[in-house]
Coordinates of C-alpha atoms in Angstrom, one line a residue:
Chain Y
M12 CA -4.1 -2.7 -7.2
A13 CA -3.9 -2.3 -10.9
I14 CA -6.8 -4.5 -11.5
A15 CA -8.1 -3.5 -14.8
T16 CA -4.6 -3.4 -16.4
A17 CA -4.3 -6.8 -14.9
V18 CA -7.3 -8.3 -16.7
R19 CA -6.2 -6.8 -20.0
L20 CA -2.6 -7.8 -19.9
N21 CA -3.4 -11.3 -18.9
E22 CA -5.9 -12.0 -21.6
A23 CA -5.0 -15.4 -23.0
P24 CA -3.1 -15.5 -26.3
K25 CA -5.3 -16.5 -29.2
K26 CA -3.3 -19.6 -30.1
R27 CA -2.8 -21.9 -27.2
R28 CA -1.2 -25.3 -27.4
R29 CA -2.6 -28.3 -25.6
Y30 CA -0.7 -29.1 -22.5
R31 CA -0.5 -32.7 -21.4
G32 CA 2.5 -32.5 -19.0
F33 CA 0.4 -31.7 -16.0
A34 CA -1.8 -34.9 -16.1
S35 CA -3.4 -35.4 -12.7
S36 CA -0.9 -33.6 -10.6
V37 CA -2.3 -30.2 -11.6
W38 CA -4.5 -29.7 -8.6
W39 CA -1.5 -30.0 -6.3
F40 CA -0.1 -26.8 -7.9
V41 CA -3.3 -24.8 -7.4
L42 CA -4.6 -26.3 -4.2
P43 CA -2.4 -24.7 -1.5
A44 CA -2.9 -21.2 -3.0
L45 CA -6.6 -21.7 -3.5
A46 CA -7.2 -23.2 0.0
L47 CA -5.4 -20.2 1.8
Y48 CA -7.1 -17.7 -0.5
V49 CA -10.6 -19.2 0.1
F50 CA -9.9 -19.4 3.9
A51 CA -8.6 -15.8 4.2
V52 CA -10.5 -13.9 1.6
V53 CA -13.4 -15.6 -0.2
Y54 CA -15.2 -17.4 2.7
P55 CA -14.9 -14.5 5.2
S56 CA -15.9 -12.0 2.6
I57 CA -19.1 -13.9 1.8
R58 CA -19.9 -14.3 5.5
G59 CA -19.2 -10.6 6.0
S60 CA -21.6 -9.7 3.3
L61 CA -24.3 -11.9 5.0
F62 CA -23.6 -10.4 8.5
A63 CA -24.7 -7.0 7.0
F64 CA -28.2 -8.3 6.8
T65 CA -28.3 -9.3 10.5
D66 CA -28.3 -7.6 13.9
W67 CA -25.3 -9.7 15.1
D68 CA -23.4 -8.3 18.1
G69 CA -20.4 -10.6 17.7
V70 CA -21.3 -12.7 20.6
S71 CA -24.8 -14.1 20.5
P72 CA -25.2 -17.5 18.9
N73 CA -28.3 -16.8 16.8
P74 CA -28.2 -13.4 15.1
S75 CA -31.6 -12.5 13.5
W76 CA -32.1 -11.5 9.9
V77 CA -33.0 -7.8 9.7
G78 CA -32.9 -7.4 5.9
L79 CA -31.8 -3.9 4.8
D80 CA -32.3 -2.3 8.2
Q81 CA -28.5 -1.8 8.8
F82 CA -28.2 -0.1 5.4
A83 CA -31.1 2.2 6.3
R84 CA -29.4 3.0 9.6
I85 CA -26.3 4.2 7.7
L86 CA -28.4 6.9 6.0
T87 CA -29.8 8.2 9.3
D88 CA -26.6 7.9 11.4
P89 CA -24.9 11.3 11.4
N90 CA -21.5 9.7 12.1
A91 CA -21.8 7.4 9.1
V92 CA -22.9 10.3 6.8
V93 CA -19.8 12.2 7.9
A94 CA -17.6 9.1 7.4
V95 CA -18.9 8.5 3.9
R96 CA -18.4 12.1 3.0
N97 CA -14.8 12.1 4.5
T98 CA -13.9 8.9 2.7
L99 CA -15.0 10.3 -0.7
L100 CA -13.3 13.6 0.0
I101 CA -10.0 12.0 1.0
A102 CA -10.1 9.7 -2.0
F103 CA -10.7 12.5 -4.5
A104 CA -8.6 15.1 -2.9
V105 CA -5.6 12.8 -2.5
T106 CA -6.0 11.5 -6.0
I107 CA -5.9 15.0 -7.5
I108 CA -3.2 16.5 -5.3
Q109 CA -0.9 13.5 -5.2
N110 CA -1.0 12.9 -9.0
A111 CA -0.7 16.5 -10.0
I112 CA 2.3 17.2 -7.8
G113 CA 3.7 13.7 -8.3
L114 CA 3.7 14.3 -12.1
L115 CA 5.4 17.7 -11.7
I116 CA 8.1 16.2 -9.5
A117 CA 8.5 13.3 -11.9
L118 CA 9.0 15.7 -14.8
A119 CA 11.6 17.6 -12.7
V120 CA 13.6 14.6 -11.7
N121 CA 13.4 13.2 -15.3
S122 CA 15.1 16.3 -16.6
Q123 CA 18.9 17.0 -16.7
I124 CA 19.2 18.3 -13.2
K125 CA 22.3 16.9 -11.5
S126 CA 20.7 16.0 -8.1
R127 CA 17.9 13.9 -9.7
N128 CA 19.0 10.6 -8.3
V129 CA 19.3 11.9 -4.7
L130 CA 16.0 13.7 -5.0
R131 CA 14.2 10.6 -6.2
V132 CA 15.5 8.6 -3.2
I133 CA 14.4 11.4 -0.8
I134 CA 10.9 11.9 -2.2
F135 CA 10.2 8.2 -2.3
A136 CA 11.6 7.4 1.2
P137 CA 8.3 8.1 3.1
V138 CA 6.6 5.4 1.1
V139 CA 8.5 2.7 2.8
I140 CA 7.9 4.1 6.3
T141 CA 5.1 2.4 8.3
S142 CA 1.9 4.4 8.2
I143 CA 1.5 4.4 11.9
A144 CA 5.0 5.9 12.4
V145 CA 4.0 8.6 9.9
G146 CA 0.8 9.1 11.8
F147 CA 2.5 9.6 15.2
L148 CA 5.2 11.9 13.7
W149 CA 2.5 14.2 12.1
Q150 CA 0.4 14.1 15.3
N151 CA 3.3 15.7 17.0
L152 CA 4.1 18.2 14.1
Y153 CA 0.4 19.3 14.1
S154 CA 0.1 19.7 17.8
P155 CA -0.5 23.4 19.0
G156 CA 3.1 23.9 20.0
G157 CA 4.5 21.6 17.4
G158 CA 6.7 21.9 14.4
I159 CA 4.2 23.3 11.9
N160 CA 3.2 26.2 14.1
Q161 CA 6.8 26.9 15.2
L162 CA 7.8 27.0 11.5
L163 CA 5.0 29.5 10.7
E164 CA 6.0 31.6 13.6
A165 CA 9.7 31.5 12.6
I166 CA 9.0 32.7 9.0
G167 CA 6.7 35.5 10.2
L168 CA 3.4 33.9 9.4
G169 CA 2.5 33.4 13.1
A170 CA -1.0 34.6 12.3
L171 CA -1.6 31.4 10.4
Q172 CA -1.1 29.1 13.3
Q173 CA -3.9 26.6 13.8
N174 CA -5.0 23.7 15.9
W175 CA -4.5 21.5 12.9
L176 CA -6.0 18.3 14.2
G177 CA -8.3 19.8 16.9
D178 CA -10.3 22.0 14.5
P179 CA -13.2 19.8 13.1
D180 CA -13.2 21.7 9.8
L181 CA -9.5 21.7 9.3
A182 CA -8.6 18.2 10.6
I183 CA -9.6 16.3 7.5
W184 CA -7.4 18.5 5.3
S185 CA -4.5 18.0 7.7
I186 CA -4.9 14.3 7.2
I187 CA -5.2 14.6 3.4
F188 CA -1.9 16.5 3.5
V189 CA -0.1 13.7 5.4
V190 CA -1.4 11.1 3.0
F191 CA -0.1 13.3 0.2
W192 CA 3.3 13.7 1.9
Q193 CA 3.6 10.0 2.4
F194 CA 2.6 8.7 -1.0
V195 CA 3.5 11.4 -3.6
G196 CA 6.8 9.5 -4.1
Y197 CA 4.7 6.5 -5.2
S198 CA 3.0 8.5 -7.9
M199 CA 6.3 10.0 -8.9
V200 CA 7.9 6.6 -9.4
I201 CA 5.1 5.3 -11.6
F202 CA 5.1 8.5 -13.7
L203 CA 8.9 8.3 -13.9
A204 CA 8.6 4.7 -15.3
G205 CA 6.1 6.0 -17.8
L206 CA 8.3 9.0 -18.8
Q207 CA 11.3 6.8 -19.3
G208 CA 9.4 4.8 -21.8
I209 CA 9.0 7.8 -24.1
P210 CA 11.6 7.9 -26.8
E211 CA 13.8 11.0 -26.9
E212 CA 13.5 11.2 -30.7
V213 CA 9.7 11.8 -30.5
L214 CA 10.2 14.8 -28.2
E215 CA 13.0 16.1 -30.4
A216 CA 10.9 15.7 -33.5
A217 CA 8.1 17.7 -31.9
A218 CA 10.6 20.4 -30.8
I219 CA 11.9 20.7 -34.4
D220 CA 8.3 21.1 -35.6
G221 CA 8.2 24.1 -33.4
A222 CA 6.2 22.8 -30.4
G223 CA 7.0 24.6 -27.1
P224 CA 7.3 22.8 -23.7
V225 CA 3.6 23.0 -22.9
R226 CA 2.5 21.9 -26.3
R227 CA 5.1 19.0 -26.2
F228 CA 3.8 17.9 -22.8
W229 CA 0.1 18.1 -23.8
S230 CA 0.3 16.6 -27.3
V231 CA 3.2 14.1 -27.0
V232 CA 3.9 13.2 -23.4
R233 CA 0.4 13.1 -21.9
P234 CA -1.0 10.6 -24.4
L235 CA 2.0 8.3 -24.0
L236 CA 1.7 8.6 -20.2
A237 CA -1.9 7.5 -20.2
P238 CA -1.3 4.0 -18.7
A239 CA 0.7 5.5 -15.9
I240 CA -1.9 8.1 -15.2
T241 CA -4.7 5.4 -15.1
I242 CA -2.7 3.2 -12.7
N243 CA -1.8 6.1 -10.5
V244 CA -5.4 7.4 -10.3
M245 CA -6.6 3.9 -9.5
L246 CA -4.1 3.3 -6.8
S247 CA -4.6 6.6 -5.0
L248 CA -8.4 6.4 -5.4
I249 CA -8.6 2.9 -3.9
G250 CA -6.0 3.6 -1.3
G251 CA -7.9 6.8 -0.2
L252 CA -11.2 4.9 0.0
K253 CA -9.7 2.3 2.4
L254 CA -7.6 4.8 4.5
F255 CA -7.3 3.6 8.1
D256 CA -3.9 3.6 9.8
Q257 CA -3.1 7.3 9.6
V258 CA -6.5 8.4 10.8
F259 CA -6.7 5.8 13.5
V260 CA -3.4 7.0 14.9
M261 CA -3.6 10.8 14.4
T262 CA -7.2 11.5 15.5
A263 CA -9.0 8.2 16.1
G264 CA -11.8 9.7 14.1
G265 CA -12.1 12.8 16.3
P266 CA -12.7 15.6 17.2
G267 CA -16.3 14.5 17.7
G268 CA -16.3 12.1 14.8
A269 CA -15.2 14.8 12.3
T270 CA -12.4 12.8 10.7
N271 CA -14.0 9.3 10.8
T272 CA -13.6 7.3 7.6
I273 CA -15.7 4.3 6.7
S274 CA -12.7 2.1 7.8
T275 CA -12.3 3.7 11.2
L276 CA -16.1 3.6 11.7
I277 CA -16.1 -0.1 10.8
Y278 CA -13.4 -0.7 13.4
S279 CA -15.0 1.2 16.2
N280 CA -18.4 -0.3 15.6
A281 CA -17.1 -3.8 15.5
F282 CA -14.5 -3.8 18.2
S283 CA -15.6 -1.1 20.6
L284 CA -19.3 -1.1 20.3
G285 CA -20.0 -4.7 19.4
R286 CA -22.2 -3.8 16.4
F287 CA -20.9 -6.5 14.0
G288 CA -24.0 -6.4 11.8
Y289 CA -23.8 -2.6 11.3
A290 CA -20.0 -2.7 10.8
S291 CA -20.5 -5.4 8.1
A292 CA -23.0 -3.2 6.3
L293 CA -20.5 -0.3 6.3
A294 CA -17.9 -2.8 4.9
V295 CA -20.3 -3.7 2.1
V296 CA -20.8 0.0 1.3
L297 CA -17.0 0.4 1.1
S298 CA -16.7 -2.7 -1.1
I299 CA -19.3 -1.2 -3.5
F300 CA -17.3 2.1 -3.7
V301 CA -14.1 0.2 -4.5
A302 CA -15.8 -2.0 -7.1
V303 CA -17.4 1.0 -8.8
A304 CA -14.0 2.8 -8.9
S305 CA -12.4 -0.3 -10.4
I306 CA -15.0 -0.8 -13.1
I307 CA -14.9 2.8 -14.1
Q308 CA -11.1 2.7 -14.3
Y309 CA -11.3 -0.5 -16.4
R310 CA -13.7 1.2 -18.9
L311 CA -11.5 4.2 -19.2
L312 CA -8.5 2.1 -19.8
A313 CA -10.3 0.1 -22.5
L314 CA -11.3 3.3 -24.2
Q315 CA -7.8 4.7 -24.1
E316 CA -6.3 1.7 -25.7
R317 CA -8.8 1.3 -28.5
Chain C
M8 CA 17.6 20.0 -26.3
R9 CA 19.0 18.0 -23.4
K10 CA 21.6 20.5 -22.3
Y11 CA 22.1 22.0 -18.8
T12 CA 20.9 25.6 -19.3
W13 CA 20.1 28.4 -16.8
R14 CA 16.5 27.1 -16.9
T15 CA 17.6 23.7 -15.8
G16 CA 19.5 25.5 -13.0
I17 CA 16.3 27.2 -11.7
L18 CA 14.5 23.9 -12.0
E19 CA 17.2 22.2 -9.9
V20 CA 17.1 24.8 -7.2
G21 CA 13.3 24.7 -7.1
T22 CA 13.2 20.9 -6.8
I23 CA 15.8 20.8 -4.1
L24 CA 13.7 23.3 -2.1
V25 CA 10.7 21.0 -2.5
A26 CA 12.8 18.0 -1.3
V27 CA 14.0 20.1 1.7
L28 CA 10.4 20.8 2.7
F29 CA 9.8 17.0 2.4
L30 CA 12.7 16.3 4.7
I31 CA 11.7 18.7 7.5
P32 CA 9.4 16.1 9.3
I33 CA 12.2 13.5 9.1
Y34 CA 14.7 16.1 10.5
I35 CA 12.3 16.8 13.4
L36 CA 11.9 13.1 14.1
V37 CA 15.6 12.5 14.3
N38 CA 16.3 15.8 16.2
L39 CA 13.8 15.2 18.9
S40 CA 14.9 11.6 19.5
F41 CA 18.3 12.9 20.6
K42 CA 17.0 15.5 23.1
A43 CA 17.0 14.9 26.8
P44 CA 13.5 14.9 28.5
G45 CA 14.2 18.3 30.1
D46 CA 15.3 20.0 26.9
Q47 CA 12.7 22.7 26.3
S48 CA 14.3 24.2 23.2
S49 CA 12.5 24.6 19.8
T50 CA 11.7 21.6 17.7
F51 CA 14.1 22.8 15.1
A52 CA 17.0 23.6 17.4
F53 CA 19.8 21.1 17.9
P54 CA 19.7 19.2 21.2
E55 CA 21.5 21.1 24.0
Q56 CA 23.2 17.9 25.0
P57 CA 22.6 15.1 22.5
T58 CA 21.8 11.8 24.2
F59 CA 21.4 8.2 23.2
Q60 CA 19.4 7.5 26.4
N61 CA 16.0 7.7 24.6
Y62 CA 17.1 4.8 22.3
I63 CA 18.3 2.8 25.3
D64 CA 15.1 3.4 27.2
A65 CA 12.8 2.8 24.2
W66 CA 14.6 -0.5 23.4
G67 CA 14.4 -1.7 27.0
Q68 CA 10.9 -0.6 27.8
G69 CA 9.2 -1.2 24.5
G70 CA 10.2 -4.8 24.0
L71 CA 11.3 -3.6 20.5
G72 CA 13.9 -6.3 20.0
N73 CA 11.4 -9.0 20.4
A74 CA 8.9 -7.2 18.2
L75 CA 11.5 -6.8 15.4
I76 CA 12.1 -10.5 15.5
N77 CA 8.4 -11.2 15.3
S78 CA 8.0 -8.8 12.4
A79 CA 10.9 -10.5 10.6
I80 CA 9.3 -14.0 11.2
V81 CA 5.9 -12.8 10.0
T82 CA 7.2 -10.9 7.0
G83 CA 9.7 -13.7 6.0
G84 CA 7.0 -16.4 6.4
I85 CA 4.5 -14.6 4.3
V86 CA 7.0 -13.8 1.6
L87 CA 8.3 -17.4 1.4
F88 CA 4.9 -19.1 1.2
T89 CA 3.4 -16.4 -1.1
V90 CA 6.2 -16.9 -3.6
I91 CA 6.0 -20.7 -3.6
F92 CA 2.2 -21.0 -3.6
A93 CA 1.6 -18.2 -6.0
A94 CA 4.2 -19.3 -8.5
A95 CA 2.9 -22.9 -8.4
A96 CA -0.7 -21.9 -8.8
A97 CA 0.0 -19.4 -11.6
Y98 CA 1.9 -22.0 -13.6
P99 CA -1.0 -24.3 -14.7
L100 CA -3.4 -21.4 -14.7
S101 CA -1.3 -19.6 -17.2
R102 CA -0.5 -22.7 -19.3
L103 CA -3.8 -24.6 -19.5
G104 CA -6.6 -23.2 -21.6
A105 CA -9.3 -25.3 -19.9
R106 CA -12.5 -23.8 -18.7
W107 CA -11.9 -24.6 -15.1
S108 CA -8.5 -23.0 -15.1
K109 CA -9.8 -19.8 -16.6
F110 CA -12.5 -19.8 -14.0
T111 CA -10.1 -20.4 -11.2
Y112 CA -7.9 -17.5 -12.4
L113 CA -10.9 -15.2 -12.4
V114 CA -11.8 -16.3 -8.9
F115 CA -8.3 -15.3 -7.8
L116 CA -8.6 -11.9 -9.7
A117 CA -11.9 -11.2 -8.0
G118 CA -9.9 -10.9 -4.7
L119 CA -8.3 -7.7 -6.0
L120 CA -11.7 -6.0 -5.8
L121 CA -12.5 -7.1 -2.2
P122 CA -11.3 -4.7 0.5
A123 CA -9.9 -6.5 3.6
Q124 CA -12.5 -4.7 5.7
L125 CA -15.2 -7.0 4.4
A126 CA -13.5 -10.2 5.5
L127 CA -12.2 -8.6 8.7
L128 CA -14.9 -9.6 11.2
P129 CA -15.6 -13.2 10.1
L130 CA -11.9 -13.9 9.7
Y131 CA -11.2 -12.6 13.2
Q132 CA -13.9 -15.0 14.5
T133 CA -12.5 -18.0 12.6
I134 CA -8.9 -17.3 13.8
R135 CA -10.2 -17.0 17.3
D136 CA -12.2 -20.3 17.1
L137 CA -9.1 -22.1 15.7
G138 CA -7.1 -21.0 18.7
L139 CA -4.7 -19.0 16.5
L140 CA -5.4 -15.6 18.1
G141 CA -2.1 -14.2 19.5
T142 CA 0.0 -16.5 17.4
L143 CA 2.3 -15.5 14.5
A144 CA 1.1 -18.5 12.5
G145 CA -2.4 -16.9 12.4
V146 CA -1.0 -13.6 10.9
I147 CA 1.1 -15.6 8.4
I148 CA -1.8 -17.7 7.2
V149 CA -4.0 -14.6 6.8
G150 CA -1.2 -12.7 5.1
V151 CA -0.4 -15.4 2.6
G152 CA -4.1 -15.9 1.7
A153 CA -4.5 -12.1 1.2
S154 CA -1.3 -11.9 -1.0
M155 CA -2.5 -14.6 -3.5
P156 CA -4.6 -12.5 -5.9
F157 CA -2.0 -9.8 -6.7
S158 CA 1.0 -12.3 -6.8
I159 CA -0.8 -14.8 -8.9
F160 CA -1.8 -12.1 -11.3
L161 CA 1.8 -10.9 -11.6
Y162 CA 3.2 -14.4 -12.0
A163 CA 0.5 -15.5 -14.6
G164 CA 1.1 -12.4 -16.7
F165 CA 4.9 -13.1 -16.7
M166 CA 4.6 -16.8 -17.4
R167 CA 2.3 -16.3 -20.4
A168 CA 5.1 -14.3 -22.0
L169 CA 7.5 -17.2 -21.5
P170 CA 8.1 -19.5 -24.5
A171 CA 6.9 -23.1 -23.7
E172 CA 9.8 -24.7 -25.6
Y173 CA 12.0 -25.2 -22.5
E174 CA 9.2 -26.9 -20.6
E175 CA 8.4 -29.1 -23.5
A176 CA 12.0 -30.1 -23.8
A177 CA 12.1 -31.0 -20.1
A178 CA 8.9 -33.0 -20.5
L179 CA 10.3 -34.9 -23.5
D180 CA 13.4 -35.7 -21.3
G181 CA 11.0 -37.3 -18.9
A182 CA 10.7 -34.7 -16.2
H183 CA 7.3 -34.8 -14.4
A184 CA 5.3 -31.6 -13.9
F185 CA 6.8 -30.8 -10.4
R186 CA 10.3 -31.2 -11.7
T187 CA 9.6 -29.1 -14.8
F188 CA 8.2 -26.3 -12.6
W189 CA 10.9 -26.3 -10.0
S190 CA 13.9 -26.7 -12.3
V191 CA 12.8 -24.9 -15.4
V192 CA 9.9 -22.5 -14.9
F193 CA 10.7 -21.1 -11.4
P194 CA 14.3 -20.0 -12.3
L195 CA 13.0 -18.4 -15.5
V196 CA 10.5 -16.2 -13.6
R197 CA 13.2 -14.8 -11.3
P198 CA 12.6 -11.1 -12.2
I199 CA 9.0 -11.1 -11.2
T200 CA 9.8 -13.1 -8.1
G201 CA 12.1 -10.2 -7.0
T202 CA 9.3 -7.7 -7.6
I203 CA 6.8 -9.9 -5.6
I204 CA 9.3 -10.4 -2.7
I205 CA 9.8 -6.6 -2.4
L206 CA 6.1 -5.6 -2.7
T207 CA 5.0 -8.3 -0.3
A208 CA 7.8 -7.6 2.2
V209 CA 7.2 -3.9 2.4
A210 CA 3.4 -4.3 2.6
N211 CA 3.5 -6.8 5.4
W212 CA 6.3 -5.3 7.4
N213 CA 4.3 -2.1 7.5
D214 CA 0.9 -3.7 8.0
F215 CA -0.8 -2.5 11.2
L216 CA -4.5 -3.6 11.2
T217 CA -4.1 -7.3 10.7
P218 CA -1.5 -7.8 13.5
L219 CA -3.4 -5.3 15.7
L220 CA -6.4 -7.5 15.5
Y221 CA -4.8 -10.9 15.8
L222 CA -1.9 -10.1 18.2
S223 CA -2.8 -7.2 20.5
G224 CA -3.0 -8.2 24.1
S225 CA -0.7 -11.2 23.5
D226 CA 3.1 -11.1 24.1
Q227 CA 3.7 -11.8 20.5
K228 CA 3.7 -8.4 18.8
T229 CA 5.0 -7.2 15.5
I230 CA 6.9 -3.9 15.4
T231 CA 3.9 -1.8 14.3
V232 CA 1.7 -3.1 17.2
A233 CA 4.5 -2.7 19.7
I234 CA 5.0 1.0 18.6
Y235 CA 1.3 1.6 18.9
G236 CA 1.2 0.2 22.4
F237 CA 4.4 2.0 23.3
V238 CA 2.9 5.4 22.3
G239 CA -0.2 4.6 24.3
Q240 CA 1.9 3.9 27.4
Y241 CA 4.3 6.9 27.1
G242 CA 1.7 9.4 25.8
A243 CA 3.5 12.7 26.0
Q244 CA 7.2 11.6 26.1
W245 CA 7.8 12.5 22.5
N246 CA 11.6 12.2 22.7
L247 CA 11.2 8.6 23.9
I248 CA 8.5 7.8 21.4
F249 CA 10.5 9.2 18.5
A250 CA 13.5 7.1 19.4
G251 CA 11.2 4.1 19.4
I252 CA 9.7 5.1 16.0
I253 CA 13.2 5.4 14.5
I254 CA 14.2 2.0 15.8
S255 CA 11.0 0.6 14.2
I256 CA 11.6 2.1 10.8
L257 CA 15.4 1.8 10.7
P258 CA 15.5 -1.8 9.4
I259 CA 13.3 -1.0 6.4
L260 CA 14.9 2.4 5.7
I261 CA 18.4 0.7 5.7
A262 CA 17.1 -2.0 3.4
Y263 CA 15.6 0.8 1.2
F264 CA 18.8 2.8 0.8
F265 CA 20.7 -0.3 -0.1
L266 CA 18.1 -1.8 -2.4
Q267 CA 16.5 1.5 -3.6
K268 CA 17.2 0.9 -7.3
Y269 CA 15.5 -2.5 -7.2
I270 CA 12.7 -1.3 -4.8
V271 CA 11.8 1.6 -7.1
Q272 CA 11.9 -0.7 -10.1
G273 CA 9.9 -3.3 -8.3
F274 CA 7.2 -0.8 -7.4
A275 CA 7.0 0.7 -10.8
G276 CA 7.4 -2.6 -12.6
G277 CA 5.0 -4.5 -10.4
L278 CA 2.4 -1.8 -11.0
K279 CA 2.9 -1.9 -14.7
G280 CA 2.1 -5.6 -14.6

């Protein structure tokens, strides 16, 4: 989540008093959390990284060390190349579309319109719905005789009917649209929280100085919204990189592997094909993407707040 | 400047149109769930003879009642232990300036960078070897462990902003560390506890991959796994499937509409840190 903000906001205060109250009981506070965290995250992540350098099939007792072979295999596996491309495409496209439209909606429901509270509730509702329910619903809507095509027919745009999930070139964009539909409310809420932190007086002062709406947005609102923008970009980027449920349910990576993401490929390689070593190498690649995205975001945030 | 003008009116109409477009999928979901199997009318047309039969059948054939209970146990268990363990750990980590506590805090934060996919396979193995596959306990243990980094980060940030005077007073009165934590600190961090409860509950109620791995094939299923299996079994019977999907999302949607103010604040606030 909002990792970089995390680190900054939690920087220890300069002056820190000595604490003696804990004495020797202090470990009992930390131990349960640490034990569960090491068990469920640290230890398996380290082992997962090590599997990436083996040819382990998930069953054999003695996997052999193959060095970087699994990573080399990713580069020559057409399925993996498509999955990496799709993963990056989803992450960037969702980030841009979801944040641009999320911001517009946030500006609209932050205005004086009377239905703003109802509209906020409606736009945010899909966020709380299970991703697999969303996936199944849209699988039906996208089907050749489904809701989307019926709607196009009804409004006289029958010529635009498509096989939304069956067309290899189109399917990935159909998935991107679903992720946008599901999570644009999330971006809206975070932008809204940021917008509500902007004092009315500042905007009025700018208006009195003769700034029009566009100028007011660009020169006053945008800089004050910077933290919300950073957090939103971060969340949608990392969420997009890890996307699994919706793809798994709607297309299972098909047609012909055209909509695989790194996550769906990890799943099929590990649990259908028994290639644990290869799946682990893909997981390491995904982790590197997530880490790079986080570090870049941290740098940008640090720059902004200077 | 903040007056309702004709421009605001246009904006209002435009935004309502966008919201209607947003609602169309939900409308279709509800509409189809009330149609009888033989009803061949358009997806948008009202059912010829609205029926509750799909709900009765989905409930009976999908084992959804049991799955809802399992989801409630898993979500409740994860939320309970996450709150207690994360608050307890964040307390000394946010109060002590020692090198080990700073290091431990960073170890927890590192977990925010690790995607679950990296730990997936070895963890699956460990859970299997411990005989926890197919048990709700396995899912709860994994869920609590995975919730630690974000929850501890939120708690620690909040606790650092708390003045230490209350605790010092309690310590002077002779309260030991556990007593001070439980009676003084924990009640003071209530706002962030609310945020963590909401974020953890929504994330784990909706989680699919973890329970799919650890529970599929067993008779202990959470609602997401049950719906997944249900769709697999009744492939083309969309009316039935949609009724099942509505049953599965109804508890959280009802909770959302009652708590939406707090949920939205929780999401926004939690993310602002």
